[in-house]
mmCIF file of C-alpha atoms in Angstrom:
data_model
loop_
_atom_site.group_PDB
_atom_site.id
_atom_site.type_symbol
_atom_site.label_atom_id
_atom_site.label_comp_id
_atom_site.label_asym_id
_atom_site.label_seq_id
_atom_site.Cartn_x
_atom_site.Cartn_y
_atom_site.Cartn_z
ATOM 1 C CA UNK A 1 0.707 199.132 -98.333
ATOM 2 C CA UNK A 2 1.598 200.833 -95.018
ATOM 3 C CA UNK A 3 3.095 204.305 -94.716
ATOM 4 C CA UNK A 4 6.607 203.062 -93.895
ATOM 5 C CA UNK A 5 6.585 200.928 -97.043
ATOM 6 C CA UNK A 6 5.292 203.856 -99.112
ATOM 7 C CA UNK A 7 7.906 206.248 -97.733
ATOM 8 C CA UNK A 8 10.695 203.768 -98.459
ATOM 9 C CA UNK A 9 9.815 203.967 -102.157
ATOM 10 C CA UNK A 10 11.081 207.567 -102.275
ATOM 11 C CA UNK A 11 14.899 207.716 -102.302
ATOM 12 C CA UNK A 12 15.109 211.319 -101.060
ATOM 13 C CA UNK A 13 14.243 210.111 -97.555
ATOM 14 C CA UNK A 14 17.223 207.758 -97.532
ATOM 15 C CA UNK A 15 19.568 210.614 -98.405
ATOM 16 C CA UNK A 16 17.813 213.324 -96.362
ATOM 17 C CA UNK A 17 16.577 211.392 -93.358
ATOM 18 C CA UNK A 18 15.582 214.505 -91.393
ATOM 19 C CA UNK A 19 13.641 216.238 -94.148
ATOM 20 C CA UNK A 20 9.976 217.100 -93.552
ATOM 21 C CA UNK A 21 8.593 217.774 -97.011
ATOM 22 C CA UNK A 22 5.272 219.622 -96.864
ATOM 23 C CA UNK A 23 5.261 221.295 -100.263
ATOM 24 C CA UNK A 24 3.685 218.612 -102.438
ATOM 25 C CA UNK A 25 1.110 221.102 -103.729
ATOM 26 C CA UNK A 26 4.027 222.764 -105.533
ATOM 27 C CA UNK A 27 5.698 219.550 -106.648
ATOM 28 C CA UNK A 28 5.605 216.013 -105.327
ATOM 29 C CA UNK A 29 8.665 213.893 -104.664
ATOM 30 C CA UNK A 30 9.581 211.046 -107.030
ATOM 31 C CA UNK A 31 9.594 207.320 -106.226
ATOM 32 C CA UNK A 32 12.535 205.173 -107.336
ATOM 33 C CA UNK A 33 10.473 203.345 -109.954
ATOM 34 C CA UNK A 34 9.774 206.616 -111.769
ATOM 35 C CA UNK A 35 13.465 207.538 -111.701
ATOM 36 C CA UNK A 36 14.402 204.049 -112.928
ATOM 37 C CA UNK A 37 11.954 204.209 -115.851
ATOM 38 C CA UNK A 38 13.370 207.580 -116.852
ATOM 39 C CA UNK A 39 16.996 206.455 -116.795
ATOM 40 C CA UNK A 40 16.186 203.101 -118.436
ATOM 41 C CA UNK A 41 14.852 204.829 -121.529
ATOM 42 C CA UNK A 42 17.932 207.013 -121.878
ATOM 43 C CA UNK A 43 20.349 204.142 -121.186
ATOM 44 C CA UNK A 44 18.652 201.489 -123.301
ATOM 45 C CA UNK A 45 16.693 203.295 -125.990
ATOM 46 C CA UNK A 46 16.672 207.048 -126.673
ATOM 47 C CA UNK A 47 14.881 206.774 -130.024
ATOM 48 C CA UNK A 48 12.051 208.988 -131.238
ATOM 49 C CA UNK A 49 8.451 207.784 -131.412
ATOM 50 C CA UNK A 50 5.762 207.453 -134.104
ATOM 51 C CA UNK A 51 8.387 207.855 -136.844
ATOM 52 C CA UNK A 52 10.913 205.027 -137.075
ATOM 53 C CA UNK A 53 10.037 201.539 -138.348
ATOM 54 C CA UNK A 54 12.964 199.902 -136.559
ATOM 55 C CA UNK A 55 12.654 197.895 -133.330
ATOM 56 C CA UNK A 56 13.931 200.528 -130.882
ATOM 57 C CA UNK A 57 11.476 203.116 -132.181
ATOM 58 C CA UNK A 58 8.642 200.613 -131.955
ATOM 59 C CA UNK A 59 9.497 199.791 -128.321
ATOM 60 C CA UNK A 60 9.627 203.486 -127.401
ATOM 61 C CA UNK A 61 6.343 204.208 -129.188
ATOM 62 C CA UNK A 62 4.592 201.318 -127.467
ATOM 63 C CA UNK A 63 5.814 202.458 -124.033
ATOM 64 C CA UNK A 64 4.783 206.057 -124.748
ATOM 65 C CA UNK A 65 1.313 205.050 -125.911
ATOM 66 C CA UNK A 66 0.901 202.690 -122.945
ATOM 67 C CA UNK A 67 1.069 205.760 -120.694
ATOM 68 C CA UNK A 68 -1.673 207.396 -122.753
ATOM 69 C CA UNK A 69 -3.803 204.260 -122.495
ATOM 70 C CA UNK A 70 -3.347 203.960 -118.723
ATOM 71 C CA UNK A 71 -4.015 207.668 -118.152
ATOM 72 C CA UNK A 72 -7.217 207.370 -120.158
ATOM 73 C CA UNK A 73 -8.301 204.533 -117.872
ATOM 74 C CA UNK A 74 -7.167 206.535 -114.824
ATOM 75 C CA UNK A 75 -9.585 209.404 -115.604
ATOM 76 C CA UNK A 76 -12.173 207.338 -117.554
ATOM 77 C CA UNK A 77 -11.524 208.972 -120.913
ATOM 78 C CA UNK A 78 -10.878 207.666 -124.426
ATOM 79 C CA UNK A 79 -7.257 207.278 -125.486
ATOM 80 C CA UNK A 80 -7.691 209.789 -128.306
ATOM 81 C CA UNK A 81 -8.919 212.350 -125.770
ATOM 82 C CA UNK A 82 -5.581 212.382 -123.890
ATOM 83 C CA UNK A 83 -2.981 214.881 -125.129
ATOM 84 C CA UNK A 84 0.550 215.201 -123.761
ATOM 85 C CA UNK A 85 1.805 218.734 -123.063
ATOM 86 C CA UNK A 86 4.551 220.423 -121.061
ATOM 87 C CA UNK A 87 2.390 220.859 -117.951
ATOM 88 C CA UNK A 88 -0.925 222.128 -116.605
ATOM 89 C CA UNK A 89 -0.045 225.675 -117.632
ATOM 90 C CA UNK A 90 0.684 224.562 -121.186
ATOM 91 C CA UNK A 91 -2.546 222.546 -121.335
ATOM 92 C CA UNK A 92 -4.705 225.433 -120.132
ATOM 93 C CA UNK A 93 -3.040 227.854 -122.536
ATOM 94 C CA UNK A 94 -3.575 225.474 -125.465
ATOM 95 C CA UNK A 95 -7.307 225.335 -124.717
ATOM 96 C CA UNK A 96 -7.584 229.113 -124.471
ATOM 97 C CA UNK A 97 -5.476 229.803 -127.554
ATOM 98 C CA UNK A 98 -7.461 227.345 -129.671
ATOM 99 C CA UNK A 99 -10.964 227.854 -128.304
ATOM 100 C CA UNK A 100 -10.734 231.644 -128.476
ATOM 101 C CA UNK A 101 -11.654 231.253 -132.135
ATOM 102 C CA UNK A 102 -15.196 230.530 -130.955
ATOM 103 C CA UNK A 103 -15.386 233.547 -128.597
ATOM 104 C CA UNK A 104 -17.080 236.707 -129.870
ATOM 105 C CA UNK A 105 -17.467 240.255 -128.637
ATOM 106 C CA UNK A 106 -19.850 240.413 -125.682
ATOM 107 C CA UNK A 107 -19.482 236.736 -124.749
ATOM 108 C CA UNK A 108 -18.848 235.964 -121.082
ATOM 109 C CA UNK A 109 -16.142 233.816 -119.502
ATOM 110 C CA UNK A 110 -16.584 232.691 -115.905
ATOM 111 C CA UNK A 111 -13.634 232.090 -113.607
ATOM 112 C CA UNK A 112 -12.873 232.707 -109.912
ATOM 113 C CA UNK A 113 -10.517 234.417 -107.481
ATOM 114 C CA UNK A 114 -9.358 230.984 -106.293
ATOM 115 C CA UNK A 115 -7.651 230.223 -109.588
ATOM 116 C CA UNK A 116 -4.004 229.499 -110.149
ATOM 117 C CA UNK A 117 -2.688 232.093 -112.577
ATOM 118 C CA UNK A 118 -2.518 229.512 -115.361
ATOM 119 C CA UNK A 119 -6.260 228.912 -115.104
ATOM 120 C CA UNK A 120 -7.310 232.568 -115.047
ATOM 121 C CA UNK A 121 -4.719 234.559 -117.006
ATOM 122 C CA UNK A 122 -5.164 232.851 -120.405
ATOM 123 C CA UNK A 123 -8.875 233.710 -120.362
ATOM 124 C CA UNK A 124 -8.172 237.207 -119.118
ATOM 125 C CA UNK A 125 -6.083 237.696 -122.242
ATOM 126 C CA UNK A 126 -8.711 236.088 -124.467
ATOM 127 C CA UNK A 127 -11.335 238.429 -123.014
ATOM 128 C CA UNK A 128 -9.165 241.447 -123.829
ATOM 129 C CA UNK A 129 -8.379 240.232 -127.341
ATOM 130 C CA UNK A 130 -11.896 239.136 -128.271
ATOM 131 C CA UNK A 131 -13.681 241.937 -126.369
ATOM 132 C CA UNK A 132 -15.440 239.401 -124.179
ATOM 133 C CA UNK A 133 -16.296 239.856 -120.507
ATOM 134 C CA UNK A 134 -14.425 238.072 -117.725
ATOM 135 C CA UNK A 135 -16.781 237.308 -114.837
ATOM 136 C CA UNK A 136 -15.777 236.083 -111.364
ATOM 137 C CA UNK A 137 -17.873 233.747 -109.240
ATOM 138 C CA UNK A 138 -18.488 235.511 -105.901
ATOM 139 C CA UNK A 139 -16.830 233.595 -103.069
ATOM 140 C CA UNK A 140 -18.785 232.888 -99.902
ATOM 141 C CA UNK A 141 -17.715 234.029 -96.418
ATOM 142 C CA UNK A 142 -15.207 231.142 -96.225
ATOM 143 C CA UNK A 143 -13.828 232.023 -99.690
ATOM 144 C CA UNK A 144 -15.408 228.973 -101.288
ATOM 145 C CA UNK A 145 -17.070 228.552 -104.682
ATOM 146 C CA UNK A 146 -20.695 227.478 -104.258
ATOM 147 C CA UNK A 147 -23.348 226.382 -106.733
ATOM 148 C CA UNK A 148 -25.650 229.178 -105.553
ATOM 149 C CA UNK A 149 -23.040 231.834 -106.225
ATOM 150 C CA UNK A 150 -22.237 230.285 -109.590
ATOM 151 C CA UNK A 151 -25.885 230.616 -110.571
ATOM 152 C CA UNK A 152 -25.653 234.358 -109.918
ATOM 153 C CA UNK A 153 -23.112 234.857 -112.719
ATOM 154 C CA UNK A 154 -24.248 232.236 -115.231
ATOM 155 C CA UNK A 155 -26.130 233.845 -118.130
ATOM 156 C CA UNK A 156 -27.152 233.146 -121.711
ATOM 157 C CA UNK A 157 -23.941 234.935 -122.731
ATOM 158 C CA UNK A 158 -21.682 232.504 -120.849
ATOM 159 C CA UNK A 159 -19.467 230.610 -123.290
ATOM 160 C CA UNK A 160 -16.639 229.339 -121.080
ATOM 161 C CA UNK A 161 -16.360 228.275 -117.430
ATOM 162 C CA UNK A 162 -12.745 227.860 -116.256
ATOM 163 C CA UNK A 163 -12.394 226.755 -112.630
ATOM 164 C CA UNK A 164 -10.049 224.971 -110.295
ATOM 165 C CA UNK A 165 -11.005 221.558 -108.951
ATOM 166 C CA UNK A 166 -9.163 222.099 -105.657
ATOM 167 C CA UNK A 167 -7.703 225.456 -104.623
ATOM 168 C CA UNK A 168 -3.930 225.239 -104.408
ATOM 169 C CA UNK A 169 -3.937 227.740 -101.514
ATOM 170 C CA UNK A 170 -7.057 226.980 -99.480
ATOM 171 C CA UNK A 171 -7.751 223.326 -100.312
ATOM 172 C CA UNK A 172 -11.410 223.935 -101.128
ATOM 173 C CA UNK A 173 -13.069 221.585 -103.616
ATOM 174 C CA UNK A 174 -15.273 223.110 -106.291
ATOM 175 C CA UNK A 175 -18.689 221.436 -106.818
ATOM 176 C CA UNK A 176 -17.760 221.017 -110.462
ATOM 177 C CA UNK A 177 -20.259 218.304 -111.384
ATOM 178 C CA UNK A 178 -23.207 220.503 -110.445
ATOM 179 C CA UNK A 179 -21.590 223.531 -112.086
ATOM 180 C CA UNK A 180 -20.937 221.619 -115.315
ATOM 181 C CA UNK A 181 -24.583 220.534 -115.446
ATOM 182 C CA UNK A 182 -25.750 224.151 -115.142
ATOM 183 C CA UNK A 183 -23.155 225.467 -117.597
ATOM 184 C CA UNK A 184 -24.127 222.947 -120.253
ATOM 185 C CA UNK A 185 -27.727 224.133 -120.051
ATOM 186 C CA UNK A 186 -26.365 227.435 -121.399
ATOM 187 C CA UNK A 187 -24.215 225.607 -123.999
ATOM 188 C CA UNK A 188 -21.031 226.757 -122.277
ATOM 189 C CA UNK A 189 -17.904 224.617 -122.101
ATOM 190 C CA UNK A 190 -16.314 223.721 -118.754
ATOM 191 C CA UNK A 191 -12.557 223.600 -118.197
ATOM 192 C CA UNK A 192 -11.212 221.995 -115.022
ATOM 193 C CA UNK A 193 -7.783 222.677 -113.540
ATOM 194 C CA UNK A 194 -7.125 219.356 -111.793
ATOM 195 C CA UNK A 195 -3.478 219.954 -110.895
ATOM 196 C CA UNK A 196 -4.244 219.872 -107.166
ATOM 197 C CA UNK A 197 -6.727 216.999 -107.224
ATOM 198 C CA UNK A 198 -5.305 214.431 -109.648
ATOM 199 C CA UNK A 199 -3.131 212.589 -107.101
ATOM 200 C CA UNK A 200 -5.423 213.001 -104.098
ATOM 201 C CA UNK A 201 -8.842 211.790 -105.241
ATOM 202 C CA UNK A 202 -10.405 209.677 -108.013
ATOM 203 C CA UNK A 203 -11.522 211.678 -111.051
ATOM 204 C CA UNK A 204 -14.011 210.422 -113.622
ATOM 205 C CA UNK A 205 -14.308 212.931 -116.464
ATOM 206 C CA UNK A 206 -17.424 211.240 -117.790
ATOM 207 C CA UNK A 207 -19.145 211.493 -114.423
ATOM 208 C CA UNK A 208 -18.106 215.113 -113.899
ATOM 209 C CA UNK A 209 -18.964 215.800 -117.553
ATOM 210 C CA UNK A 210 -16.292 218.476 -117.914
ATOM 211 C CA UNK A 211 -15.293 219.357 -121.468
ATOM 212 C CA UNK A 212 -11.592 219.814 -120.776
ATOM 213 C CA UNK A 213 -9.282 218.978 -117.901
ATOM 214 C CA UNK A 214 -5.614 219.695 -117.266
ATOM 215 C CA UNK A 215 -3.052 218.324 -114.829
ATOM 216 C CA UNK A 216 0.703 217.832 -114.388
ATOM 217 C CA UNK A 217 2.914 214.799 -113.990
ATOM 218 C CA UNK A 218 5.136 216.431 -111.362
ATOM 219 C CA UNK A 219 2.254 216.872 -108.911
ATOM 220 C CA UNK A 220 1.379 213.155 -109.089
ATOM 221 C CA UNK A 221 4.823 211.663 -108.297
ATOM 222 C CA UNK A 222 5.926 211.725 -111.939
ATOM 223 C CA UNK A 223 8.715 213.626 -113.710
ATOM 224 C CA UNK A 224 8.722 217.354 -114.405
ATOM 225 C CA UNK A 225 8.020 218.675 -117.882
ATOM 226 C CA UNK A 226 4.939 216.617 -118.741
ATOM 227 C CA UNK A 227 1.318 217.690 -118.595
ATOM 228 C CA UNK A 228 -1.930 216.120 -119.662
ATOM 229 C CA UNK A 229 -4.801 217.758 -121.477
ATOM 230 C CA UNK A 230 -8.085 215.878 -121.621
ATOM 231 C CA UNK A 231 -10.721 217.091 -124.053
ATOM 232 C CA UNK A 232 -13.955 215.671 -125.377
ATOM 233 C CA UNK A 233 -13.116 214.297 -128.790
ATOM 234 C CA UNK A 234 -15.854 216.147 -130.657
ATOM 235 C CA UNK A 235 -14.499 219.443 -129.324
ATOM 236 C CA UNK A 236 -10.863 218.599 -130.036
ATOM 237 C CA UNK A 237 -11.859 217.624 -133.553
ATOM 238 C CA UNK A 238 -13.289 221.057 -134.396
ATOM 239 C CA UNK A 239 -10.608 223.119 -132.621
ATOM 240 C CA UNK A 240 -7.606 224.383 -134.614
ATOM 241 C CA UNK A 241 -4.064 223.422 -133.562
ATOM 242 C CA UNK A 242 -1.926 226.126 -131.968
ATOM 243 C CA UNK A 243 1.523 224.736 -132.761
ATOM 244 C CA UNK A 244 2.681 223.522 -136.145
ATOM 245 C CA UNK A 245 5.482 221.218 -137.203
ATOM 246 C CA UNK A 246 6.397 217.583 -137.268
ATOM 247 C CA UNK A 247 4.014 214.793 -136.281
ATOM 248 C CA UNK A 248 0.815 216.905 -136.211
ATOM 249 C CA UNK A 249 0.578 217.436 -139.974
ATOM 250 C CA UNK A 250 -1.279 215.016 -142.252
ATOM 251 C CA UNK A 251 -0.664 216.365 -145.741
ATOM 252 C CA UNK A 252 1.136 219.498 -146.804
ATOM 253 C CA UNK A 253 1.962 221.312 -150.023
ATOM 254 C CA UNK A 254 3.258 224.758 -150.889
ATOM 255 C CA UNK A 255 -0.066 226.515 -150.318
ATOM 256 C CA UNK A 256 -1.749 224.751 -147.409
ATOM 257 C CA UNK A 257 -1.838 221.720 -145.145
ATOM 258 C CA UNK A 258 -4.203 219.382 -143.332
ATOM 259 C CA UNK A 259 -3.820 218.084 -139.795
ATOM 260 C CA UNK A 260 -3.900 214.701 -138.149
ATOM 261 C CA UNK A 261 -6.818 213.754 -135.915
ATOM 262 C CA UNK A 262 -6.657 214.344 -132.147
ATOM 263 C CA UNK A 263 -4.666 213.829 -130.026
ATOM 264 C CA UNK A 264 -1.778 214.087 -132.515
ATOM 265 C CA UNK A 265 -3.081 217.364 -133.964
ATOM 266 C CA UNK A 266 -2.073 219.006 -130.679
ATOM 267 C CA UNK A 267 1.283 217.215 -130.213
ATOM 268 C CA UNK A 268 3.625 219.030 -132.594
ATOM 269 C CA UNK A 269 7.300 218.118 -132.481
ATOM 270 C CA UNK A 270 9.205 215.510 -130.531
ATOM 271 C CA UNK A 271 7.549 214.978 -127.153
ATOM 272 C CA UNK A 272 9.252 214.410 -123.814
ATOM 273 C CA UNK A 273 9.408 210.682 -124.460
ATOM 274 C CA UNK A 274 11.345 209.576 -121.381
ATOM 275 C CA UNK A 275 9.222 211.545 -118.932
ATOM 276 C CA UNK A 276 5.947 210.365 -120.460
ATOM 277 C CA UNK A 277 7.108 206.764 -120.174
ATOM 278 C CA UNK A 278 8.161 207.359 -116.559
ATOM 279 C CA UNK A 279 4.790 208.952 -115.769
ATOM 280 C CA UNK A 280 3.220 205.545 -116.321
ATOM 281 C CA UNK A 281 5.042 204.296 -113.222
ATOM 282 C CA UNK A 282 3.562 207.125 -111.159
ATOM 283 C CA UNK A 283 0.060 206.244 -112.340
ATOM 284 C CA UNK A 284 0.698 202.586 -111.494
ATOM 285 C CA UNK A 285 1.915 203.499 -108.007
ATOM 286 C CA UNK A 286 -1.205 205.554 -107.271
ATOM 287 C CA UNK A 287 -3.380 202.690 -108.503
ATOM 288 C CA UNK A 288 -1.509 200.178 -106.347
ATOM 289 C CA UNK A 289 -1.835 202.266 -103.186
ATOM 290 C CA UNK A 290 -5.456 203.139 -104.003
ATOM 291 C CA UNK A 291 -7.326 206.385 -103.519
ATOM 292 C CA UNK A 292 -9.168 205.062 -100.477
ATOM 293 C CA UNK A 293 -5.856 204.658 -98.666
ATOM 294 C CA UNK A 294 -4.488 207.961 -99.981
ATOM 295 C CA UNK A 295 -7.541 209.999 -99.019
ATOM 296 C CA UNK A 296 -7.901 208.469 -95.564
ATOM 297 C CA UNK A 297 -4.215 208.898 -94.750
ATOM 298 C CA UNK A 298 -3.950 212.491 -95.952
ATOM 299 C CA UNK A 299 -7.153 213.525 -94.203
ATOM 300 C CA UNK A 300 -6.010 212.022 -90.894
ATOM 301 C CA UNK A 301 -2.749 213.965 -91.107
ATOM 302 C CA UNK A 302 -4.647 217.095 -92.104
ATOM 303 C CA UNK A 303 -7.042 216.998 -89.164
ATOM 304 C CA UNK A 304 -4.311 215.990 -86.711
ATOM 305 C CA UNK A 305 -2.145 218.946 -87.734
ATOM 306 C CA UNK A 306 -5.043 221.380 -87.956
ATOM 307 C CA UNK A 307 -6.108 220.582 -84.413
ATOM 308 C CA UNK A 308 -2.602 221.144 -83.051
ATOM 309 C CA UNK A 309 -1.905 224.299 -85.028
ATOM 310 C CA UNK A 310 -5.250 225.816 -84.067
ATOM 311 C CA UNK A 311 -4.041 225.849 -80.467
ATOM 312 C CA UNK A 312 -0.886 227.836 -81.214
ATOM 313 C CA UNK A 313 -1.357 231.405 -80.037
ATOM 314 C CA UNK A 314 -0.392 233.954 -82.654
ATOM 315 C CA UNK A 315 -1.001 231.662 -85.626
ATOM 316 C CA UNK A 316 -3.784 232.572 -88.037
ATOM 317 C CA UNK A 317 -5.184 229.691 -90.127
ATOM 318 C CA UNK A 318 -7.135 230.836 -93.165
ATOM 319 C CA UNK A 319 -8.803 227.573 -94.210
ATOM 320 C CA UNK A 320 -10.074 225.759 -91.152
ATOM 321 C CA UNK A 321 -12.791 224.176 -93.326
ATOM 322 C CA UNK A 322 -10.522 222.959 -96.124
ATOM 323 C CA UNK A 323 -11.760 219.913 -98.017
ATOM 324 C CA UNK A 324 -8.253 218.648 -98.759
ATOM 325 C CA UNK A 325 -4.939 218.385 -96.935
ATOM 326 C CA UNK A 326 -3.661 221.940 -97.342
ATOM 327 C CA UNK A 327 -3.177 224.357 -94.455
ATOM 328 C CA UNK A 328 -2.755 228.057 -95.266
ATOM 329 C CA UNK A 329 -1.546 230.091 -92.332
ATOM 330 C CA UNK A 330 0.566 232.987 -91.095
ATOM 331 C CA UNK A 331 2.229 233.955 -87.846
ATOM 332 C CA UNK A 332 0.782 237.307 -86.847
ATOM 333 C CA UNK A 333 2.945 240.321 -87.741
ATOM 334 C CA UNK A 334 5.684 238.190 -89.325
ATOM 335 C CA UNK A 335 6.284 237.963 -93.075
ATOM 336 C CA UNK A 336 5.739 234.424 -94.400
ATOM 337 C CA UNK A 337 9.126 234.360 -96.141
ATOM 338 C CA UNK A 338 10.848 234.989 -92.820
ATOM 339 C CA UNK A 339 8.882 232.214 -91.160
ATOM 340 C CA UNK A 340 9.662 229.772 -93.980
ATOM 341 C CA UNK A 341 13.372 230.514 -93.573
ATOM 342 C CA UNK A 342 13.220 229.655 -89.874
ATOM 343 C CA UNK A 343 11.217 226.481 -90.537
ATOM 344 C CA UNK A 344 13.863 225.441 -93.029
ATOM 345 C CA UNK A 345 16.443 225.547 -90.249
ATOM 346 C CA UNK A 346 14.431 222.742 -88.647
ATOM 347 C CA UNK A 347 14.317 220.824 -91.982
ATOM 348 C CA UNK A 348 10.640 221.664 -92.489
ATOM 349 C CA UNK A 349 9.821 222.570 -96.106
ATOM 350 C CA UNK A 350 6.704 224.680 -96.649
ATOM 351 C CA UNK A 351 5.780 227.173 -99.347
ATOM 352 C CA UNK A 352 5.645 230.912 -98.697
ATOM 353 C CA UNK A 353 4.305 233.512 -101.094
ATOM 354 C CA UNK A 354 1.342 234.036 -103.423
ATOM 355 C CA UNK A 355 1.402 230.401 -104.615
ATOM 356 C CA UNK A 356 0.867 231.647 -108.189
ATOM 357 C CA UNK A 357 -2.595 232.774 -107.088
ATOM 358 C CA UNK A 358 -2.372 236.434 -106.176
ATOM 359 C CA UNK A 359 -6.133 236.937 -106.189
ATOM 360 C CA UNK A 360 -6.397 234.551 -103.234
ATOM 361 C CA UNK A 361 -3.959 236.665 -101.219
ATOM 362 C CA UNK A 362 -5.962 239.765 -102.108
ATOM 363 C CA UNK A 363 -9.202 238.060 -101.049
ATOM 364 C CA UNK A 364 -7.592 237.123 -97.723
ATOM 365 C CA UNK A 365 -6.145 240.630 -97.377
ATOM 366 C CA UNK A 366 -2.693 239.142 -96.841
ATOM 367 C CA UNK A 367 0.597 240.054 -98.558
ATOM 368 C CA UNK A 368 1.210 236.309 -98.902
ATOM 369 C CA UNK A 369 0.718 233.125 -96.904
ATOM 370 C CA UNK A 370 2.479 230.022 -95.680
ATOM 371 C CA UNK A 371 1.218 226.712 -97.002
ATOM 372 C CA UNK A 372 1.724 223.200 -95.693
ATOM 373 C CA UNK A 373 0.512 220.538 -98.122
ATOM 374 C CA UNK A 374 0.464 216.808 -97.468
ATOM 375 C CA UNK A 375 1.029 213.701 -99.580
ATOM 376 C CA UNK A 376 1.165 209.923 -99.295
ATOM 377 C CA UNK A 377 4.717 209.889 -97.888
ATOM 378 C CA UNK A 378 4.022 212.212 -94.934
ATOM 379 C CA UNK A 379 3.738 210.912 -91.370
ATOM 380 C CA UNK A 380 2.442 212.002 -87.974
ATOM 381 C CA UNK A 381 6.058 212.686 -87.061
ATOM 382 C CA UNK A 382 6.179 215.204 -89.923
ATOM 383 C CA UNK A 383 3.080 216.898 -88.503
ATOM 384 C CA UNK A 384 4.618 217.140 -85.031
ATOM 385 C CA UNK A 385 7.853 218.576 -86.426
ATOM 386 C CA UNK A 386 5.886 221.203 -88.339
ATOM 387 C CA UNK A 387 3.964 222.243 -85.236
ATOM 388 C CA UNK A 388 7.137 222.381 -83.121
ATOM 389 C CA UNK A 389 8.962 224.412 -85.767
ATOM 390 C CA UNK A 390 6.079 226.895 -86.058
ATOM 391 C CA UNK A 391 6.105 227.421 -82.281
ATOM 392 C CA UNK A 392 9.872 227.960 -82.321
ATOM 393 C CA UNK A 393 9.571 230.421 -85.219
ATOM 394 C CA UNK A 394 6.826 232.341 -83.414
ATOM 395 C CA UNK A 395 8.887 232.513 -80.216
ATOM 396 C CA UNK A 396 11.965 233.627 -82.147
ATOM 397 C CA UNK A 397 10.180 236.560 -83.798
ATOM 398 C CA UNK A 398 8.356 237.488 -80.598
ATOM 399 C CA UNK A 399 11.730 238.451 -79.162
ATOM 400 C CA UNK A 400 11.683 241.471 -81.470
#
């Protein structure tokens, strides 16, 4: 499938022909097939799942569970290890809120300064509540997480390791397989925030041997409002639920209750049925294009743009050695929000700010940064327009 064919699958480009969308790290655009699946459910079904014995409910349930089955295959997990949530943030908070019951005073929790707030903050709160110690992996001179630096903070007291797979600001990939191996030698669990990697590279949870993993539908060309939480079944089985209500309960009486087995134990209430069903189309699209094509295309755009932007005087790029197609940069002496506003005048959409990762900005000693992030629908023309717009923005502010 060539890039023109891929781009034609996304209706926004038919309506906004001039748009250069380089903010897929925040949220990816949606292909027509995802939109169609979403509207089809509402127009032709609309019933709840797992409850009704009538035909419509059965059709909806089957479609919902087909997404779970295909996601399990997508990450090489078991179906009963795939839990639907509201998003990556929800998934990571569920793990922390449930697993904190196994954290004691003096235990250590390892995280990093590269984390999205939703990966770090839940464990920061657990550490405060349980009187545990939050420990940060030292970053190297390029602000990367390395195995050697991880070894420096891993101890017999380590109980949890919560790390990003790919930094949403700097595009660095964490050597999580090696880290998980070391962590398990200390009987610690490993939690992977895969929000920034799930649509850009193949992930095999069995090969990585992580204990939990979280990601979002909206960053992999699916609808908003749906997240996925993977957990090893034996861990999910022993962890208590954090929300209570319909669907997750097995038996209840006036004094107590028992819970269903995973994944249903963690899926209280009516789920976002339509969006989960539509997510299946996003998974299918990624599979049809193939990660080989996705990775090669995004990396070519990344290197092409990086080479051009590196030659622009007055532009400071913070991640020249990024592993994935994210470019974090600033124009010297100009606030990123001002630059983003000028780029928008040229129909170039980039993110400006902390990117929900303030510790990264602090590590870079920057108030905030600009971020251009690439996806399967971007082209070389997009890259050229970004570079031209950055030069024009620089020249505009240089007047003052």
